[in-house]
Amino acid sequence: MPCTCTPGCGEWAPEHIAKALQQFEAAKRAVDESGQAPPMEPEVLEAVMQCLTWMRRAQARPGYGVIGFCS
């Protein structure tokens, strides 16, 4: 069956990155305080950490964002 997915891309501006990192840190604190981290598959954890790295690198450079491509 032929693929009907159209390649695309998306971007997060600096203000989106700042909000996402704030939300992640708040959720992480809540999980740390509860002591009940949900189980996470290694591949999912790796993907989350990679995204956090991209966001933190962009945040360290004023005006930078993150762009992603999908196919």
Tab-separated table of C-alpha atoms in Angstrom:
chain	number	residue	atom	x	y	z
A	1	MET	CA	0.000	0.000	0.000
A	2	PRO	CA	1.505	3.402	-0.908
A	3	CYS	CA	2.297	5.818	1.880
A	4	THR	CA	-0.025	8.800	2.038
A	5	CYS	CA	2.002	10.690	4.652
A	6	THR	CA	3.183	14.079	3.531
A	7	PRO	CA	6.627	15.078	4.776
A	8	GLY	CA	6.586	18.151	6.946
A	9	CYS	CA	8.285	20.137	9.632
A	10	GLY	CA	7.450	22.088	12.728
A	11	GLU	CA	9.216	24.574	14.939
A	12	TRP	CA	9.304	25.713	18.523
A	13	ALA	CA	10.119	29.357	19.088
A	14	PRO	CA	12.119	30.416	22.156
A	15	GLU	CA	8.931	31.133	24.142
A	16	HIS	CA	7.619	27.613	23.397
A	17	ILE	CA	10.889	26.099	24.555
A	18	ALA	CA	10.867	28.108	27.784
A	19	LYS	CA	7.300	26.978	28.544
A	20	ALA	CA	8.051	23.328	27.716
A	21	LEU	CA	11.123	23.292	29.962
A	22	GLN	CA	9.155	24.905	32.822
A	23	GLN	CA	6.431	22.284	32.456
A	24	PHE	CA	8.967	19.457	32.344
A	25	GLU	CA	10.746	20.711	35.475
A	26	ALA	CA	7.435	21.091	37.350
A	27	ALA	CA	6.369	17.572	36.386
A	28	LYS	CA	9.796	16.182	37.311
A	29	ARG	CA	9.624	17.844	40.749
A	30	ALA	CA	6.150	16.400	41.335
A	31	VAL	CA	7.300	12.909	40.386
A	32	ASP	CA	10.457	13.220	42.496
A	33	GLU	CA	8.408	14.366	45.509
A	34	SER	CA	5.874	11.555	45.116
A	35	GLY	CA	8.575	8.933	44.677
A	36	GLN	CA	6.423	7.247	42.052
A	37	ALA	CA	7.993	7.617	38.651
A	38	PRO	CA	5.982	5.876	35.949
A	39	PRO	CA	7.797	3.098	34.096
A	40	MET	CA	9.359	4.253	30.858
A	41	GLU	CA	10.772	2.210	28.023
A	42	PRO	CA	14.484	2.888	27.370
A	43	GLU	CA	13.770	4.180	23.865
A	44	VAL	CA	11.206	6.659	25.180
A	45	LEU	CA	13.563	7.886	27.888
A	46	GLU	CA	16.330	8.322	25.323
A	47	ALA	CA	14.019	10.323	23.033
A	48	VAL	CA	12.872	12.566	25.892
A	49	MET	CA	16.454	13.239	26.967
A	50	GLN	CA	17.452	14.059	23.383
A	51	CYS	CA	14.605	16.565	23.074
A	52	LEU	CA	15.535	18.145	26.395
A	53	THR	CA	19.125	18.505	25.174
A	54	TRP	CA	17.966	20.269	22.006
A	55	MET	CA	15.709	22.611	23.990
A	56	ARG	CA	18.398	23.457	26.543
A	57	ARG	CA	20.952	24.158	23.811
A	58	ALA	CA	18.500	26.431	22.012
A	59	GLN	CA	17.556	28.202	25.248
A	60	ALA	CA	21.233	28.936	25.927
A	61	ARG	CA	21.377	30.912	22.645
A	62	PRO	CA	19.054	33.933	22.654
A	63	GLY	CA	16.665	33.897	19.722
A	64	TYR	CA	17.228	30.252	18.829
A	65	GLY	CA	14.431	27.724	18.491
A	66	VAL	CA	14.112	24.096	17.500
A	67	ILE	CA	12.873	22.774	14.170
A	68	GLY	CA	11.925	19.187	13.486
A	69	PHE	CA	11.249	17.249	10.329
A	70	CYS	CA	8.988	14.261	9.866
A	71	SER	CA	8.233	11.965	6.996
